[in-house]
PDB file of C-alpha atoms in Angstrom:
ATOM      1  CA  MET A  15     147.391  94.715 226.930  1.00  0.00           C
ATOM      2  CA  THR A  16     146.828  91.521 228.008  1.00  0.00           C
ATOM      3  CA  ALA A  17     142.901  89.274 226.550  1.00  0.00           C
ATOM      4  CA  LEU A  18     142.050  89.898 230.314  1.00  0.00           C
ATOM      5  CA  GLN A  19     142.791  93.235 230.952  1.00  0.00           C
ATOM      6  CA  LYS A  20     140.274  93.947 227.836  1.00  0.00           C
ATOM      7  CA  LEU A  21     138.137  92.023 229.685  1.00  0.00           C
ATOM      8  CA  LEU A  22     137.659  93.578 232.803  1.00  0.00           C
ATOM      9  CA  PRO A  23     135.449  96.497 231.787  1.00  0.00           C
ATOM     10  CA  ILE A  24     133.080  93.955 230.267  1.00  0.00           C
ATOM     11  CA  LEU A  25     133.726  91.674 233.264  1.00  0.00           C
ATOM     12  CA  SER A  26     132.997  94.513 235.418  1.00  0.00           C
ATOM     13  CA  LEU A  27     129.459  95.598 233.995  1.00  0.00           C
ATOM     14  CA  LEU A  28     128.340  91.970 234.083  1.00  0.00           C
ATOM     15  CA  ALA A  29     129.224  92.055 237.976  1.00  0.00           C
ATOM     16  CA  LEU A  30     127.204  95.203 238.550  1.00  0.00           C
ATOM     17  CA  ILE A  31     124.381  94.353 236.618  1.00  0.00           C
ATOM     18  CA  ALA A  32     124.086  91.102 238.633  1.00  0.00           C
ATOM     19  CA  ILE A  33     124.054  92.708 241.902  1.00  0.00           C
ATOM     20  CA  TRP A  34     121.385  95.099 240.511  1.00  0.00           C
ATOM     21  CA  GLU A  35     119.460  91.982 240.122  1.00  0.00           C
ATOM     22  CA  GLY A  36     120.424  90.347 243.230  1.00  0.00           C
ATOM     23  CA  VAL A  37     119.037  93.424 245.128  1.00  0.00           C
ATOM     24  CA  ALA A  38     116.314  93.640 242.720  1.00  0.00           C
ATOM     25  CA  VAL A  39     115.034  90.642 243.068  1.00  0.00           C
ATOM     26  CA  SER A  40     115.635  90.195 247.112  1.00  0.00           C
ATOM     27  CA  VAL A  41     113.670  93.880 247.790  1.00  0.00           C
ATOM     28  CA  ASN A  42     110.773  93.125 244.810  1.00  0.00           C
ATOM     29  CA  SER A  43     109.592  96.240 244.828  1.00  0.00           C
ATOM     30  CA  HIS A  44     108.193  98.518 241.992  1.00  0.00           C
ATOM     31  CA  VAL A  45     110.836 101.400 243.124  1.00  0.00           C
ATOM     32  CA  LEU A  46     113.757  99.313 241.774  1.00  0.00           C
ATOM     33  CA  PRO A  47     112.632  96.897 238.854  1.00  0.00           C
ATOM     34  CA  THR A  48     114.913  94.154 237.354  1.00  0.00           C
ATOM     35  CA  PRO A  49     117.675  95.364 234.558  1.00  0.00           C
ATOM     36  CA  TYR A  50     115.283  93.032 232.284  1.00  0.00           C
ATOM     37  CA  SER A  51     112.445  95.493 233.236  1.00  0.00           C
ATOM     38  CA  VAL A  52     114.023  98.686 232.371  1.00  0.00           C
ATOM     39  CA  ALA A  53     115.702  97.138 229.222  1.00  0.00           C
ATOM     40  CA  LEU A  54     111.717  96.295 228.400  1.00  0.00           C
ATOM     41  CA  VAL A  55     110.776  99.881 228.626  1.00  0.00           C
ATOM     42  CA  MET A  56     114.055 101.374 227.086  1.00  0.00           C
ATOM     43  CA  TRP A  57     113.355  98.836 223.839  1.00  0.00           C
ATOM     44  CA  GLN A  58     109.358 100.332 223.597  1.00  0.00           C
ATOM     45  CA  ALA A  59     110.889 104.058 224.280  1.00  0.00           C
ATOM     46  CA  ILE A  60     112.838 103.207 221.346  1.00  0.00           C
ATOM     47  CA  GLY A  61     110.446 102.055 219.210  1.00  0.00           C
ATOM     48  CA  SER A  62     107.135 104.424 219.886  1.00  0.00           C
ATOM     49  CA  GLY A  63     109.928 107.136 219.182  1.00  0.00           C
ATOM     50  CA  GLN A  64     109.467 108.928 222.582  1.00  0.00           C
ATOM     51  CA  LEU A  65     113.144 108.187 223.545  1.00  0.00           C
ATOM     52  CA  PRO A  66     115.145 109.304 220.372  1.00  0.00           C
ATOM     53  CA  TYR A  67     113.196 112.496 219.920  1.00  0.00           C
ATOM     54  CA  HIS A  68     113.783 113.838 224.255  1.00  0.00           C
ATOM     55  CA  LEU A  69     117.212 112.276 223.182  1.00  0.00           C
ATOM     56  CA  GLY A  70     117.839 114.237 220.375  1.00  0.00           C
ATOM     57  CA  MET A  71     116.790 117.294 221.671  1.00  0.00           C
ATOM     58  CA  THR A  72     118.806 117.284 225.314  1.00  0.00           C
ATOM     59  CA  LEU A  73     121.706 116.347 222.849  1.00  0.00           C
ATOM     60  CA  LEU A  74     121.122 119.211 220.376  1.00  0.00           C
ATOM     61  CA  ARG A  75     121.356 121.751 223.954  1.00  0.00           C
ATOM     62  CA  LEU A  76     124.179 119.790 225.070  1.00  0.00           C
ATOM     63  CA  ALA A  77     126.322 120.719 221.640  1.00  0.00           C
ATOM     64  CA  ALA A  78     125.543 124.146 221.346  1.00  0.00           C
ATOM     65  CA  SER A  79     126.393 124.763 225.011  1.00  0.00           C
ATOM     66  CA  PHE A  80     129.278 122.891 224.995  1.00  0.00           C
ATOM     67  CA  THR A  81     130.488 124.615 221.651  1.00  0.00           C
ATOM     68  CA  ILE A  82     130.004 128.137 222.973  1.00  0.00           C
ATOM     69  CA  ALA A  83     131.372 127.554 226.258  1.00  0.00           C
ATOM     70  CA  MET A  84     134.397 125.678 224.941  1.00  0.00           C
ATOM     71  CA  LEU A  85     135.594 128.646 222.277  1.00  0.00           C
ATOM     72  CA  MET A  86     134.350 131.338 224.976  1.00  0.00           C
ATOM     73  CA  GLY A  87     136.127 130.134 227.630  1.00  0.00           C
ATOM     74  CA  SER A  88     139.532 128.648 225.898  1.00  0.00           C
ATOM     75  CA  ALA A  89     140.005 132.005 224.724  1.00  0.00           C
ATOM     76  CA  ILE A  90     139.569 133.965 227.780  1.00  0.00           C
ATOM     77  CA  GLY A  91     141.647 131.073 229.530  1.00  0.00           C
ATOM     78  CA  ILE A  92     144.698 132.206 227.485  1.00  0.00           C
ATOM     79  CA  VAL A  93     143.962 135.767 227.442  1.00  0.00           C
ATOM     80  CA  LEU A  94     144.263 135.612 231.174  1.00  0.00           C
ATOM     81  CA  GLY A  95     146.620 133.144 231.551  1.00  0.00           C
ATOM     82  CA  ARG A  96     148.566 135.353 229.538  1.00  0.00           C
ATOM     83  CA  ASN A  97     148.056 138.428 230.896  1.00  0.00           C
ATOM     84  CA  LYS A  98     149.026 139.108 234.624  1.00  0.00           C
ATOM     85  CA  ARG A  99     146.702 142.074 234.742  1.00  0.00           C
ATOM     86  CA  LEU A 100     144.053 141.283 233.308  1.00  0.00           C
ATOM     87  CA  ASN A 101     144.050 137.886 235.582  1.00  0.00           C
ATOM     88  CA  ALA A 102     144.513 140.026 238.126  1.00  0.00           C
ATOM     89  CA  PHE A 103     141.081 142.225 237.634  1.00  0.00           C
ATOM     90  CA  PHE A 104     138.829 139.577 236.110  1.00  0.00           C
ATOM     91  CA  ASP A 105     140.079 136.993 239.308  1.00  0.00           C
ATOM     92  CA  ASN A 106     137.359 137.482 241.560  1.00  0.00           C
ATOM     93  CA  TRP A 107     134.810 137.716 238.589  1.00  0.00           C
ATOM     94  CA  LEU A 108     135.743 134.281 238.216  1.00  0.00           C
ATOM     95  CA  VAL A 109     135.423 132.836 241.926  1.00  0.00           C
ATOM     96  CA  ILE A 110     131.805 134.891 242.243  1.00  0.00           C
ATOM     97  CA  PHE A 111     130.446 132.801 238.999  1.00  0.00           C
ATOM     98  CA  LEU A 112     132.384 129.642 239.947  1.00  0.00           C
ATOM     99  CA  ASN A 113     130.247 129.605 243.546  1.00  0.00           C
ATOM    100  CA  VAL A 114     126.395 131.131 242.390  1.00  0.00           C
ATOM    101  CA  PRO A 115     124.670 127.941 242.463  1.00  0.00           C
ATOM    102  CA  ALA A 116     123.534 126.483 238.585  1.00  0.00           C
ATOM    103  CA  LEU A 117     119.877 126.859 239.856  1.00  0.00           C
ATOM    104  CA  VAL A 118     119.836 130.247 240.507  1.00  0.00           C
ATOM    105  CA  THR A 119     121.462 130.864 237.041  1.00  0.00           C
ATOM    106  CA  ILE A 120     119.075 128.975 235.489  1.00  0.00           C
ATOM    107  CA  ILE A 121     115.803 130.856 237.165  1.00  0.00           C
ATOM    108  CA  LEU A 122     117.525 133.975 236.296  1.00  0.00           C
ATOM    109  CA  CYS A 123     117.736 133.483 232.689  1.00  0.00           C
ATOM    110  CA  TYR A 124     114.295 132.115 232.719  1.00  0.00           C
ATOM    111  CA  VAL A 125     112.795 135.389 234.736  1.00  0.00           C
ATOM    112  CA  TRP A 126     115.197 137.729 232.154  1.00  0.00           C
ATOM    113  CA  LEU A 127     114.361 136.130 229.053  1.00  0.00           C
ATOM    114  CA  GLY A 128     111.596 134.351 229.472  1.00  0.00           C
ATOM    115  CA  LEU A 129     110.987 130.342 229.194  1.00  0.00           C
ATOM    116  CA  VAL A 130     112.560 130.161 225.760  1.00  0.00           C
ATOM    117  CA  GLU A 131     115.668 128.210 223.828  1.00  0.00           C
ATOM    118  CA  SER A 132     118.141 130.557 224.211  1.00  0.00           C
ATOM    119  CA  ALA A 133     117.747 131.276 227.785  1.00  0.00           C
ATOM    120  CA  ALA A 134     117.926 127.476 228.312  1.00  0.00           C
ATOM    121  CA  ILE A 135     121.092 128.030 226.694  1.00  0.00           C
ATOM    122  CA  LEU A 136     122.974 131.153 227.906  1.00  0.00           C
ATOM    123  CA  ALA A 137     121.721 129.245 231.632  1.00  0.00           C
ATOM    124  CA  VAL A 138     123.678 126.091 230.312  1.00  0.00           C
ATOM    125  CA  VAL A 139     127.013 128.470 228.601  1.00  0.00           C
ATOM    126  CA  ILE A 140     126.953 130.951 232.281  1.00  0.00           C
ATOM    127  CA  ASN A 141     127.469 127.276 234.395  1.00  0.00           C
ATOM    128  CA  LYS A 142     130.032 125.881 232.464  1.00  0.00           C
ATOM    129  CA  LEU A 143     132.100 128.883 231.190  1.00  0.00           C
ATOM    130  CA  PRO A 144     134.362 129.631 234.233  1.00  0.00           C
ATOM    131  CA  ASN A 145     135.531 125.997 234.907  1.00  0.00           C
ATOM    132  CA  VAL A 146     136.614 126.025 231.185  1.00  0.00           C
ATOM    133  CA  ILE A 147     138.269 129.410 232.031  1.00  0.00           C
ATOM    134  CA  VAL A 148     140.293 128.525 234.812  1.00  0.00           C
ATOM    135  CA  THR A 149     141.056 125.028 233.790  1.00  0.00           C
ATOM    136  CA  VAL A 150     142.707 126.657 229.622  1.00  0.00           C
ATOM    137  CA  ARG A 151     144.139 129.764 232.110  1.00  0.00           C
ATOM    138  CA  GLU A 152     146.592 127.361 234.467  1.00  0.00           C
ATOM    139  CA  GLY A 153     147.409 125.372 231.294  1.00  0.00           C
ATOM    140  CA  ALA A 154     148.811 128.784 229.299  1.00  0.00           C
ATOM    141  CA  ARG A 155     150.059 129.735 232.936  1.00  0.00           C
ATOM    142  CA  ALA A 156     152.221 126.774 232.514  1.00  0.00           C
ATOM    143  CA  LEU A 157     153.970 127.350 229.073  1.00  0.00           C
ATOM    144  CA  ASP A 158     156.995 126.759 228.749  1.00  0.00           C
ATOM    145  CA  GLN A 159     158.857 130.030 227.931  1.00  0.00           C
ATOM    146  CA  ASP A 160     161.690 128.454 226.677  1.00  0.00           C
ATOM    147  CA  LEU A 161     160.280 126.698 223.464  1.00  0.00           C
ATOM    148  CA  LEU A 162     158.395 129.904 223.306  1.00  0.00           C
ATOM    149  CA  ASP A 163     161.521 132.071 222.901  1.00  0.00           C
ATOM    150  CA  MET A 164     162.869 129.304 220.484  1.00  0.00           C
ATOM    151  CA  ALA A 165     159.881 129.529 218.392  1.00  0.00           C
ATOM    152  CA  ARG A 166     160.288 133.377 217.924  1.00  0.00           C
ATOM    153  CA  CYS A 167     164.287 132.939 217.422  1.00  0.00           C
ATOM    154  CA  TYR A 168     163.079 129.902 214.645  1.00  0.00           C
ATOM    155  CA  GLY A 169     160.451 132.564 212.733  1.00  0.00           C
ATOM    156  CA  PHE A 170     157.700 130.681 214.061  1.00  0.00           C
ATOM    157  CA  SER A 171     154.934 132.376 212.472  1.00  0.00           C
ATOM    158  CA  LYS A 172     151.351 132.301 214.752  1.00  0.00           C
ATOM    159  CA  ARG A 173     149.736 129.695 212.692  1.00  0.00           C
ATOM    160  CA  LYS A 174     152.588 127.623 213.419  1.00  0.00           C
ATOM    161  CA  MET A 175     153.507 128.485 217.172  1.00  0.00           C
ATOM    162  CA  LEU A 176     150.246 128.128 218.065  1.00  0.00           C
ATOM    163  CA  ARG A 177     149.867 124.626 216.254  1.00  0.00           C
ATOM    164  CA  HIS A 178     153.455 123.128 217.036  1.00  0.00           C
ATOM    165  CA  VAL A 179     154.246 124.916 220.394  1.00  0.00           C
ATOM    166  CA  ILE A 180     151.402 126.345 222.311  1.00  0.00           C
ATOM    167  CA  TRP A 181     148.337 123.306 221.393  1.00  0.00           C
ATOM    168  CA  PRO A 182     150.584 120.233 222.338  1.00  0.00           C
ATOM    169  CA  GLN A 183     151.137 122.000 226.256  1.00  0.00           C
ATOM    170  CA  LEU A 184     147.230 122.984 226.102  1.00  0.00           C
ATOM    171  CA  HIS A 185     145.816 119.749 224.722  1.00  0.00           C
ATOM    172  CA  PRO A 186     145.769 118.152 228.315  1.00  0.00           C
ATOM    173  CA  PHE A 187     144.157 121.530 230.224  1.00  0.00           C
ATOM    174  CA  VAL A 188     141.627 121.476 227.051  1.00  0.00           C
ATOM    175  CA  MET A 189     140.795 117.871 227.602  1.00  0.00           C
ATOM    176  CA  ALA A 190     140.175 118.016 230.942  1.00  0.00           C
ATOM    177  CA  ALA A 191     137.590 121.183 230.451  1.00  0.00           C
ATOM    178  CA  THR A 192     136.274 118.557 227.823  1.00  0.00           C
ATOM    179  CA  ARG A 193     135.680 115.544 229.836  1.00  0.00           C
ATOM    180  CA  SER A 194     134.282 117.136 232.738  1.00  0.00           C
ATOM    181  CA  GLY A 195     132.346 119.918 230.422  1.00  0.00           C
ATOM    182  CA  LEU A 196     130.307 117.062 229.195  1.00  0.00           C
ATOM    183  CA  ALA A 197     130.181 115.170 232.534  1.00  0.00           C
ATOM    184  CA  ILE A 198     128.838 118.514 234.448  1.00  0.00           C
ATOM    185  CA  ILE A 199     127.107 120.074 231.324  1.00  0.00           C
ATOM    186  CA  TRP A 200     124.269 117.784 231.011  1.00  0.00           C
ATOM    187  CA  LYS A 201     123.454 117.289 234.267  1.00  0.00           C
ATOM    188  CA  ILE A 202     122.785 121.456 233.976  1.00  0.00           C
ATOM    189  CA  ILE A 203     120.743 120.812 231.156  1.00  0.00           C
ATOM    190  CA  LEU A 204     118.364 118.634 232.404  1.00  0.00           C
ATOM    191  CA  VAL A 205     117.920 121.119 235.419  1.00  0.00           C
ATOM    192  CA  VAL A 206     117.088 123.573 232.248  1.00  0.00           C
ATOM    193  CA  GLU A 207     114.894 121.130 230.417  1.00  0.00           C
ATOM    194  CA  LEU A 208     113.216 120.128 233.963  1.00  0.00           C
ATOM    195  CA  LEU A 209     112.419 123.359 234.753  1.00  0.00           C
ATOM    196  CA  GLY A 210     111.479 125.191 231.390  1.00  0.00           C
ATOM    197  CA  ARG A 211     111.564 123.230 228.571  1.00  0.00           C
ATOM    198  CA  SER A 212     108.552 121.059 227.022  1.00  0.00           C
ATOM    199  CA  ASN A 213     110.805 118.525 225.850  1.00  0.00           C
ATOM    200  CA  GLY A 214     114.284 116.346 226.144  1.00  0.00           C
ATOM    201  CA  MET A 215     115.211 113.767 228.948  1.00  0.00           C
ATOM    202  CA  GLY A 216     114.610 116.817 231.872  1.00  0.00           C
ATOM    203  CA  TYR A 217     111.280 117.104 231.469  1.00  0.00           C
ATOM    204  CA  GLN A 218     110.821 113.554 230.726  1.00  0.00           C
ATOM    205  CA  LEU A 219     112.197 112.885 234.111  1.00  0.00           C
ATOM    206  CA  HIS A 220     110.348 115.177 235.483  1.00  0.00           C
ATOM    207  CA  LEU A 221     107.147 113.609 233.861  1.00  0.00           C
ATOM    208  CA  PHE A 222     108.570 110.203 235.474  1.00  0.00           C
ATOM    209  CA  PHE A 223     108.973 111.271 238.704  1.00  0.00           C
ATOM    210  CA  GLN A 224     105.325 112.255 238.995  1.00  0.00           C
ATOM    211  CA  LEU A 225     104.113 109.494 238.078  1.00  0.00           C
ATOM    212  CA  PHE A 226     107.010 107.184 240.195  1.00  0.00           C
ATOM    213  CA  ASP A 227     107.724 105.608 236.954  1.00  0.00           C
ATOM    214  CA  VAL A 228     111.542 104.071 238.141  1.00  0.00           C
ATOM    215  CA  ALA A 229     111.941 101.999 235.388  1.00  0.00           C
ATOM    216  CA  SER A 230     111.432 104.736 232.870  1.00  0.00           C
ATOM    217  CA  ILE A 231     113.726 106.826 235.098  1.00  0.00           C
ATOM    218  CA  LEU A 232     116.239 104.859 234.719  1.00  0.00           C
ATOM    219  CA  ALA A 233     115.762 103.793 230.870  1.00  0.00           C
ATOM    220  CA  TYR A 234     116.178 107.324 230.554  1.00  0.00           C
ATOM    221  CA  THR A 235     119.389 107.478 232.525  1.00  0.00           C
ATOM    222  CA  ILE A 236     121.187 104.385 231.059  1.00  0.00           C
ATOM    223  CA  ALA A 237     120.560 105.825 227.570  1.00  0.00           C
ATOM    224  CA  PHE A 238     121.619 109.027 227.780  1.00  0.00           C
ATOM    225  CA  VAL A 239     124.935 107.690 230.062  1.00  0.00           C
ATOM    226  CA  ALA A 240     125.432 105.002 226.553  1.00  0.00           C
ATOM    227  CA  VAL A 241     124.900 108.283 224.523  1.00  0.00           C
ATOM    228  CA  ILE A 242     127.243 110.180 226.421  1.00  0.00           C
ATOM    229  CA  GLN A 243     130.071 106.582 226.738  1.00  0.00           C
ATOM    230  CA  VAL A 244     129.647 106.350 222.691  1.00  0.00           C
ATOM    231  CA  ILE A 245     130.923 110.246 222.818  1.00  0.00           C
ATOM    232  CA  GLU A 246     133.780 109.424 225.187  1.00  0.00           C
ATOM    233  CA  ILE A 247     135.312 106.552 223.132  1.00  0.00           C
ATOM    234  CA  LEU A 248     134.384 107.424 219.377  1.00  0.00           C
ATOM    235  CA  ILE A 249     135.710 111.251 219.465  1.00  0.00           C
ATOM    236  CA  LEU A 250     137.494 112.347 222.644  1.00  0.00           C
ATOM    237  CA  LYS A 251     139.612 109.112 222.909  1.00  0.00           C
ATOM    238  CA  PRO A 252     140.980 109.276 218.810  1.00  0.00           C
ATOM    239  CA  LEU A 253     141.249 112.983 219.177  1.00  0.00           C
ATOM    240  CA  ASP A 254     143.189 112.423 222.678  1.00  0.00           C
ATOM    241  CA  ASN A 255     145.393 109.805 220.727  1.00  0.00           C
ATOM    242  CA  SER A 256     146.410 111.763 218.117  1.00  0.00           C
ATOM    243  CA  ALA A 257     147.374 114.715 219.629  1.00  0.00           C
ATOM    244  CA  HIS A 258     149.486 112.797 221.715  1.00  0.00           C
ATOM    245  CA  ARG A 259     150.734 110.469 218.919  1.00  0.00           C
ATOM    246  CA  TRP A 260     154.340 112.499 219.161  1.00  0.00           C
ATOM    247  CA  ARG A 261     154.973 110.990 222.621  1.00  0.00           C
ATOM    248  CA  ARG A 262     156.184 107.452 223.546  1.00  0.00           C
TER     249      ARG A 262
END
């Protein structure tokens, strides 16, 4: 990778900020604050402790619901991908749950369980689970049967087969579910917090909307997106590179 290629992401971000600044100055309205105004609001929110607190609550909900959805979805997806009868039986269930609007699921969970934390987590898991199942199921279907048969001939244990034969083939599908999951699940969490929680980023954004505080809306949004990007760079990419180290 050349030096110019390394600088392109930074130059792209600077260009976006410059366009934002130019449009904000030309519009000259409180509905589109300048980048400096948003940065100032973000700094004040961090200093007061409000932003770290609400961001932390949202991240806790994200971690809990994401972990549950990925573990359950991966296990169910592998089973359905390797068992044609079960897949035929549950395929319509997946189609139904994939097409139920997230808002409906959230409202039903709150109505049935009350405005409690478990209802919020369950609503997010139900909305994300079908996507994980479908993605991992396709990976399980695509497993190379010749490699599996060869591993059995060499007497591979179940653990060794999972680690050296199955996981390398499933990894791209699991990572696809992970990346798309992070992009989708935090949007669902914001709606969950907006409708039934008294803290978190969604609750704060709803409050700022009522006050027409666009600067705070953008500040909180940018802060959350920045955290997700840090997770992508520091956790997901190293895991991806480690899993693909055997490739040329």
